[in-house]
CSV table of C-alpha atoms in Angstrom, one decimal:
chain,number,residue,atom,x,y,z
V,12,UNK,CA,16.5,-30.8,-19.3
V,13,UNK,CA,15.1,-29.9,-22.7
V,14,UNK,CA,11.9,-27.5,-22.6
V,15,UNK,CA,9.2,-29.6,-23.0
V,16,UNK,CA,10.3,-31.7,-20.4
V,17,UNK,CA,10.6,-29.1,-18.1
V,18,UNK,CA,7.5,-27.7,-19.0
V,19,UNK,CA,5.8,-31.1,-17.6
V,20,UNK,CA,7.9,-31.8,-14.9
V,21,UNK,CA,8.9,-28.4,-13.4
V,22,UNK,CA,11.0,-29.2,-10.6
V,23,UNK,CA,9.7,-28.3,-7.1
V,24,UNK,CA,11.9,-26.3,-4.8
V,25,UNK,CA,11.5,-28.2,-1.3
V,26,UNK,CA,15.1,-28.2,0.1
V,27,UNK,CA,16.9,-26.2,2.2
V,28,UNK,CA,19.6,-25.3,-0.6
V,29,UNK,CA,17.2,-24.1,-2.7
V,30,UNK,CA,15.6,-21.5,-0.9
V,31,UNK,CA,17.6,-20.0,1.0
V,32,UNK,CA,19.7,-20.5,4.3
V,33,UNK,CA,17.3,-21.5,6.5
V,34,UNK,CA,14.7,-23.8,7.7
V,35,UNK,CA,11.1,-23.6,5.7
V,36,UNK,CA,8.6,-22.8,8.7
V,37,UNK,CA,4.5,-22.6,7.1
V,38,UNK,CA,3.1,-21.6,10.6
V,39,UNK,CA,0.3,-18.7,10.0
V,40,UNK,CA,2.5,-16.1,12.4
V,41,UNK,CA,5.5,-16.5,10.5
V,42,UNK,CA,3.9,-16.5,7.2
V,43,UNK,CA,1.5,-13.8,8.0
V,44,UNK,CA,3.1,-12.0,10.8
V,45,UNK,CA,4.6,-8.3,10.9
V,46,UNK,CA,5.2,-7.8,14.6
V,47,UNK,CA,8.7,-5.3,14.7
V,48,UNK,CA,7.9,-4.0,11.2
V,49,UNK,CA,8.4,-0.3,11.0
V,50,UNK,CA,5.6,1.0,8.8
V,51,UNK,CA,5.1,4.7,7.0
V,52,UNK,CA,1.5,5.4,6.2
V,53,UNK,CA,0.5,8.7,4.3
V,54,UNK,CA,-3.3,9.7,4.9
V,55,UNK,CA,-2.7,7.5,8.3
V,56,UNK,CA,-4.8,9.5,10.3
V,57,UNK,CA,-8.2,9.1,8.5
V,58,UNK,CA,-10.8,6.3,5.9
V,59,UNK,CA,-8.6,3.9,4.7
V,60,UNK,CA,-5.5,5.0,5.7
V,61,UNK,CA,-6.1,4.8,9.3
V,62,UNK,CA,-8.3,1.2,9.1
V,63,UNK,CA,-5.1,0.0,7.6
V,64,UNK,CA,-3.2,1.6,10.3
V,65,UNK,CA,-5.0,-0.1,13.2
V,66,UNK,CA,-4.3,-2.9,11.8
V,67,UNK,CA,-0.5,-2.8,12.0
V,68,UNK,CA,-0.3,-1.6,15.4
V,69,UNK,CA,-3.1,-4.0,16.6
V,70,UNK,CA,-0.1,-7.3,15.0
V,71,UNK,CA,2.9,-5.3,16.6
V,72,UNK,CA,4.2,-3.1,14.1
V,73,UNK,CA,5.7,0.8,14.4
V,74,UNK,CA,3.7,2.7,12.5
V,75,UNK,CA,4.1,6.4,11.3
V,76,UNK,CA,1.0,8.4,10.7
V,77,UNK,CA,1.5,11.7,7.6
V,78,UNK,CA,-0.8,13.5,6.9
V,79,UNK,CA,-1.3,17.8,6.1
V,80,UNK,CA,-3.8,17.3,9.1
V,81,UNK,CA,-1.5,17.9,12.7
V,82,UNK,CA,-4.1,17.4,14.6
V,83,UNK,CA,-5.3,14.2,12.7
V,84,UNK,CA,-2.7,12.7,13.1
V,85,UNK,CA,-1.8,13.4,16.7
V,86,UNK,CA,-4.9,12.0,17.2
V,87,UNK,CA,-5.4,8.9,15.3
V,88,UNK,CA,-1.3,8.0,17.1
V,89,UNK,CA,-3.0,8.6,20.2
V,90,UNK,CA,-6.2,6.6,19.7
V,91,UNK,CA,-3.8,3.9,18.3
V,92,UNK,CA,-1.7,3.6,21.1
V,93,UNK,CA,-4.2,3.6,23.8
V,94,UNK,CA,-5.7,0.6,21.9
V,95,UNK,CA,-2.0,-1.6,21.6
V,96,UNK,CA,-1.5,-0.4,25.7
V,97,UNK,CA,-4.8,-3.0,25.7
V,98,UNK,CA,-3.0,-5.6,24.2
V,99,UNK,CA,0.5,-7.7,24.2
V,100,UNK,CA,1.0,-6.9,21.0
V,101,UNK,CA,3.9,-4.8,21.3
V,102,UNK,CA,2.5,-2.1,18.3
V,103,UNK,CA,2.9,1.5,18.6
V,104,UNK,CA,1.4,4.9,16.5
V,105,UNK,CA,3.7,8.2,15.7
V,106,UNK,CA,2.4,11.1,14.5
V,107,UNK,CA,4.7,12.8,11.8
V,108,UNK,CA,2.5,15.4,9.9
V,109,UNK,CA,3.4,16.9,6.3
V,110,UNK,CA,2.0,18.0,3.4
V,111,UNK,CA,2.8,15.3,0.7
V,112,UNK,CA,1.9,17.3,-2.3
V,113,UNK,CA,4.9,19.0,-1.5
V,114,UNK,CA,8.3,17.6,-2.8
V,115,UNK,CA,10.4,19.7,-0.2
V,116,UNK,CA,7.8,17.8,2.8
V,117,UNK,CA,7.9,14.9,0.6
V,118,UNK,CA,11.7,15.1,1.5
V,119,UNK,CA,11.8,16.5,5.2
V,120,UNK,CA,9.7,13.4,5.6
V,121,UNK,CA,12.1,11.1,4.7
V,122,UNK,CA,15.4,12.7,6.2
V,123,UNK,CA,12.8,13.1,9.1
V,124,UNK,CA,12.1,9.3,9.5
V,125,UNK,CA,16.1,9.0,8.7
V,126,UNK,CA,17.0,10.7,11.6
V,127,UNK,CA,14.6,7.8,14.0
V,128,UNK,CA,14.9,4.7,12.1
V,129,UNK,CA,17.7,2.6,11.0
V,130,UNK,CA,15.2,1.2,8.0
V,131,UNK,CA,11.7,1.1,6.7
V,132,UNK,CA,9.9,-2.2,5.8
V,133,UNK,CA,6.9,-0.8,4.5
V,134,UNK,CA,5.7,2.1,2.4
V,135,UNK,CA,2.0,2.2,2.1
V,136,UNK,CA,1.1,5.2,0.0
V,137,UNK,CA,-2.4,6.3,0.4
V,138,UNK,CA,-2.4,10.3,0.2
V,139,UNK,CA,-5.3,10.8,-2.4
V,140,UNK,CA,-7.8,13.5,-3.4
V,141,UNK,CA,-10.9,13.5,-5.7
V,142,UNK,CA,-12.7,16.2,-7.9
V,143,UNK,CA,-15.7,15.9,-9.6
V,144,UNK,CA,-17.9,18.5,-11.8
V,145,UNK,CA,-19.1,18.2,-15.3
V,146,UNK,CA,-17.0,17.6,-18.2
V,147,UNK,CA,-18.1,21.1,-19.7
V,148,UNK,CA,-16.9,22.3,-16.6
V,149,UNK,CA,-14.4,20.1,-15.4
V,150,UNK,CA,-11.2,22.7,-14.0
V,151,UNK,CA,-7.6,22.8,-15.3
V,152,UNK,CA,-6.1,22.9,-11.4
V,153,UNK,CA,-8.2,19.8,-10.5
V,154,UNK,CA,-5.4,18.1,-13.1
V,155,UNK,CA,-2.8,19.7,-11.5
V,156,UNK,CA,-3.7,18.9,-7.7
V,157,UNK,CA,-4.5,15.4,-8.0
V,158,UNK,CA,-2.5,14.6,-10.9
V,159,UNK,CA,0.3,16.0,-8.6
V,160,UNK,CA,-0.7,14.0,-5.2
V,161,UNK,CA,-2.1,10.8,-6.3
V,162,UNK,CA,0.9,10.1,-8.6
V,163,UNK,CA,3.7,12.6,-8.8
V,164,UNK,CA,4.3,13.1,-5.2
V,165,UNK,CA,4.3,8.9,-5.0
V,166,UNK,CA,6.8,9.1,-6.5
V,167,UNK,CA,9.1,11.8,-5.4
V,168,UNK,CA,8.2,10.1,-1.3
V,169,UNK,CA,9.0,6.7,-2.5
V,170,UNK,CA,12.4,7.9,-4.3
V,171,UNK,CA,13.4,9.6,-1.3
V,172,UNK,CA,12.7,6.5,1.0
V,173,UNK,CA,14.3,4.2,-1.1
V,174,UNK,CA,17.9,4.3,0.8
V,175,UNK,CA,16.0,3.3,3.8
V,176,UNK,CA,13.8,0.5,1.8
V,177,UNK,CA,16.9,-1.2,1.0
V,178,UNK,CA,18.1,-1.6,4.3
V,179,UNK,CA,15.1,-3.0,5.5
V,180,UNK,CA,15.9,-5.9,2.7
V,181,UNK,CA,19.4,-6.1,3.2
V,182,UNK,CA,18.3,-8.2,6.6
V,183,UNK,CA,20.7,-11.1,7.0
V,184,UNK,CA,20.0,-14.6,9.2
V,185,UNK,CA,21.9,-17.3,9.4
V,186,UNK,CA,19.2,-19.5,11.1
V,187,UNK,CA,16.4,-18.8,9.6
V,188,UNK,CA,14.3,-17.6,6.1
V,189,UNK,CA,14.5,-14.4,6.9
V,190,UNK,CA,16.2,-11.7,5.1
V,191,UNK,CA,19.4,-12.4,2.2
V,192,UNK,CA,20.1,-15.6,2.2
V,193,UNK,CA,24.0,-16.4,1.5
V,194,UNK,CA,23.1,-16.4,-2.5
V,195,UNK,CA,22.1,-13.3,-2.5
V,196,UNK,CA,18.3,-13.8,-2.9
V,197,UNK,CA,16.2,-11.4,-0.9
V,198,UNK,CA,13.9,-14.0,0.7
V,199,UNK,CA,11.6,-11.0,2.4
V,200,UNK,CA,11.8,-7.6,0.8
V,201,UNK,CA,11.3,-4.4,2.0
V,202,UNK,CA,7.7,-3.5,0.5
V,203,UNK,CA,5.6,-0.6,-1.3
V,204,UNK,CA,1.9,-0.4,-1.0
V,205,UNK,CA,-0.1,1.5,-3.2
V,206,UNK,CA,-3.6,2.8,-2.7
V,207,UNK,CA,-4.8,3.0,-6.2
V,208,UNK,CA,-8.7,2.5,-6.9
V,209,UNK,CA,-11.0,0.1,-9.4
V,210,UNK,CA,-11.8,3.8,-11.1
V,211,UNK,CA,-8.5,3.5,-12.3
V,212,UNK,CA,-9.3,0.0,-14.1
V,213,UNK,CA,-13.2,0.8,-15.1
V,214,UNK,CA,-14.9,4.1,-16.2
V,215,UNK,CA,-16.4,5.1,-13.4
V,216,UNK,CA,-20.1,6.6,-13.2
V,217,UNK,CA,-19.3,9.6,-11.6
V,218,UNK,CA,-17.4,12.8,-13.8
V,219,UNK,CA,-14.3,12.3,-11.9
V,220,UNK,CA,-12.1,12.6,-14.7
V,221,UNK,CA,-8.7,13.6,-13.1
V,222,UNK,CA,-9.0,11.3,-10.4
V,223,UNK,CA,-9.8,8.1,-12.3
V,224,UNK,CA,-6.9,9.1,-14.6
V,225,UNK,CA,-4.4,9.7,-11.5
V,226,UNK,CA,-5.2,6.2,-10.3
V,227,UNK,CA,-4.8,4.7,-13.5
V,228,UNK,CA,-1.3,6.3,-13.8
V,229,UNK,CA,-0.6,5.0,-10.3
V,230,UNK,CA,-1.2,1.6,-11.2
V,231,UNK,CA,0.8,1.6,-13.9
V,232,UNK,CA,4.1,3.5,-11.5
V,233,UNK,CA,3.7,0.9,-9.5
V,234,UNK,CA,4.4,-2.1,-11.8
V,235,UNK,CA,7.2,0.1,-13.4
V,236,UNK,CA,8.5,0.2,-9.9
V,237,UNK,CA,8.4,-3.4,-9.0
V,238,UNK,CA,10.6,-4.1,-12.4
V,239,UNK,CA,13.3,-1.0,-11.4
V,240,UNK,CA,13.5,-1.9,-7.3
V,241,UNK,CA,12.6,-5.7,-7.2
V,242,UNK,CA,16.4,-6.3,-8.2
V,243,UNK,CA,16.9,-3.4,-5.2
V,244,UNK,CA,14.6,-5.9,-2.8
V,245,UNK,CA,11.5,-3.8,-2.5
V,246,UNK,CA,8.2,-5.0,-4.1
V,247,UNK,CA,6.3,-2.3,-5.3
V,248,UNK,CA,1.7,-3.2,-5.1
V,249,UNK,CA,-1.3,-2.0,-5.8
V,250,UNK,CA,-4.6,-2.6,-4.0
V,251,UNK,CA,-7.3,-1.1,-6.4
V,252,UNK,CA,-10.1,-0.7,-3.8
V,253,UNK,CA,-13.7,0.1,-4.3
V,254,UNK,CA,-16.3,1.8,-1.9
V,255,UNK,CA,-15.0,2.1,1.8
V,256,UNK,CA,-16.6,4.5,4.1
V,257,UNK,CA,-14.6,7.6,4.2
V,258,UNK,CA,-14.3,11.1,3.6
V,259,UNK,CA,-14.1,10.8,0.4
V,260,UNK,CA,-16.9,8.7,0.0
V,261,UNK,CA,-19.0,10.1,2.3
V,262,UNK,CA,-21.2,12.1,0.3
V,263,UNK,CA,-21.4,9.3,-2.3
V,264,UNK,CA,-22.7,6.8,0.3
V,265,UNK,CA,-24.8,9.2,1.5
V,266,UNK,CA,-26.6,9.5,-1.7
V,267,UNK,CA,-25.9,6.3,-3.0
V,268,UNK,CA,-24.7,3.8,-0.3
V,269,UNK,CA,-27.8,1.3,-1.0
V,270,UNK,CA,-27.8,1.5,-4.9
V,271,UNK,CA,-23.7,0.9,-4.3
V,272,UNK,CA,-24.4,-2.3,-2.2
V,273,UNK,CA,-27.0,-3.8,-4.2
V,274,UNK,CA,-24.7,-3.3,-6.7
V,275,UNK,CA,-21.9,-5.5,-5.4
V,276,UNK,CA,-21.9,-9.2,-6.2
V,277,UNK,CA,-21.2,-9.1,-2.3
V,278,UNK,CA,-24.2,-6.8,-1.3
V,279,UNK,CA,-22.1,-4.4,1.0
V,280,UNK,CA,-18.6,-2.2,0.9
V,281,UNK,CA,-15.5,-2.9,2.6
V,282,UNK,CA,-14.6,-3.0,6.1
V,283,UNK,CA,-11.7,-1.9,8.1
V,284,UNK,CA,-10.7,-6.0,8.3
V,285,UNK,CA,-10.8,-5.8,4.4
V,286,UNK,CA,-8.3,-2.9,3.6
V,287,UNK,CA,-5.9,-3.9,6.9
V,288,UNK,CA,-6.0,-7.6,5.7
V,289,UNK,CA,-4.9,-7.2,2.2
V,290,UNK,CA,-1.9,-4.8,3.3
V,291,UNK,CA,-0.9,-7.0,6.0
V,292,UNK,CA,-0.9,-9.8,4.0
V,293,UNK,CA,1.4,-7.8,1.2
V,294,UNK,CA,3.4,-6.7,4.3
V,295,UNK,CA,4.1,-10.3,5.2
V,296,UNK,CA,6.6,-13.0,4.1
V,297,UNK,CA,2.9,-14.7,2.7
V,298,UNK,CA,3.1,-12.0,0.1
V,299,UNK,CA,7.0,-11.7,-0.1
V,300,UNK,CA,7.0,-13.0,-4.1
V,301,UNK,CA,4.1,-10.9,-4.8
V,302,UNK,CA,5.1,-7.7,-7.3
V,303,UNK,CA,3.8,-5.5,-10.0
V,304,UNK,CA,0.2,-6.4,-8.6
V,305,UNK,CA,-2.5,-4.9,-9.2
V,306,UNK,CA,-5.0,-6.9,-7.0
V,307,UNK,CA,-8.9,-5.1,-7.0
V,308,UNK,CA,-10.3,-4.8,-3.5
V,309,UNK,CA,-13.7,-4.5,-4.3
V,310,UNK,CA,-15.9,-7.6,-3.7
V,311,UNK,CA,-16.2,-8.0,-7.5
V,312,UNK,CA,-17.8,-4.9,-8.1
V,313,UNK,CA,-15.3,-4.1,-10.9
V,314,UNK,CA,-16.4,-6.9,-12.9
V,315,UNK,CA,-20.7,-5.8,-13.2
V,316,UNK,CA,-21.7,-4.8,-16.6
V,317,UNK,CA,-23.1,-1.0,-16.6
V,318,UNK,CA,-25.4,-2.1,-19.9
């Protein structure tokens, strides 16, 4: 078929033989579900890292909670728990506590998680920090901490979870769409989520220099990612997210929660449903071909003119 006529006629994949092993199934809890997933989520215990945490363990998923905060996350695992004993969901919460600006906890986590699981479908990588001051004032370590956790230690924990990534794509079924088909086409990958910001895309307002910088560079590891471990079947994301209510933001919305909103081609910031939702959908076999994204969680706020 010469080029142009491909170009009008691009042939639609429909059979059986052309997917993969397997029968095609569209029902929403195949498509969207994550129920047996094992999950890792850094900053799990707390803000966005622990609205998307709910939401796994609320759709059935085994999710572990790291954090520098013990307590935090012994918490947050129990608060978790006590709300999947409510359902039939089948989800569950553990607490494994670290410091992830470290690269030798950055590696007891993942011989750690090793030790209890087999393999790892899904690396969400949310650990941040933020610094603001001046620009006349703005201080050398506040490069070196955030610059080292929002990016460096990304990808020193990803690295050392890779091995068990792989497994998780390495799945094989002969009945279904699932896993490697016999061609060796990983039909539903093993998946890395990152929690990068729209700072990181836009200046932002605020003199938070090294931290809009971090999250740019984040971005950018994560599409470098999805071209080195795609062929390895792991997708590698990003959800650039605006204003969520958090720790981080709290003094922010405090001061400027209703300028923020009015601000928003939505009028309001995001909700827990909003940062769950987008990971669970990149989690899923809906969002199995999705890699090198960068997709802005933000209600369109990225997009207002400043002038």
């Amino acid at each position: 078929m010469s080029f142009e006529l491909f170009a009008l006629n691009p042939p639609i994949l429909t059979t059986q033989s052309q997917v993969g092993k397997g029968a095609i199934i569209m029902d929403v809890n195949t498509l969207f579900g994550i129920k047996g997933k094992v999950v890792l989520i850094t900053g799990g215990a707390k803000g966005i890292g622990r609205m998307i945490a709910e939401g796994f363990v609320r759709n059935g998923a085994k999710v572990y909670i790291s954090s520098r905060d013990a307590a935090a996350c012994e918490t947050a695992a129990l608060e978790l728990n006590a709300l999947a004993s409510k359902t039939s969901s089948g989800g569950s919460a553990v607490a494994l506590p670290a410091d992830l600006s470290s690269a030798e906890e950055c590696t007891r986590v993942a011989q750690e998680l090793s030790k209890r699981e087999q393999k790892l479908h899904v690396l969400i990588n949310n650990s941040g920090a933020t610094w603001g001051a001046a620009y006349d004032e703005y201080p050398d370590n506040a490069w070196t901490k955030l610059l080292t956790l929002n990016l460096h230690r990304v990808f020193t924990l990803t690295q050392a979870l890779t091995p068990l990534l792989e497994k998780a794509a390495k799945k094989t079924s002969s009945s279904s769409s699932e896993g490697r088909s016999d061609d060796g086409v990983v039909i539903d990958p093993a998946r890395v989520i990152h929690i990068g910001s729209i700072d990181g895309i836009r200046v932002p307002l605020l003199p938070t220099y090294a931290y809009s910088a971090s999250k740019a560079g984040l971005h950018h590891l994560s599409r470098h990612m999805a071209v080195e471990l795609g062929p390895r079947g792991i997708t590698s994301n990003t959800l650039a997210c605006g204003p969520f209510p958090s720790k981080m933001m709290a003094a922010t919305l405090r001061d400027f929660g209703e300028d923020i909103k009015a601000a928003n081609p939505l009028g309001r910031i995001g909700t827990p449903e909003d940062a769950a939702g987008a990971c669970l959908f990149l989690a899923s076999r809906a969002g199995a071909f999705v890699n090198g994204a960068t997709v802005t969680l933000d209600g369109g706020v990225a997009l207002v003119s400043k002038i």
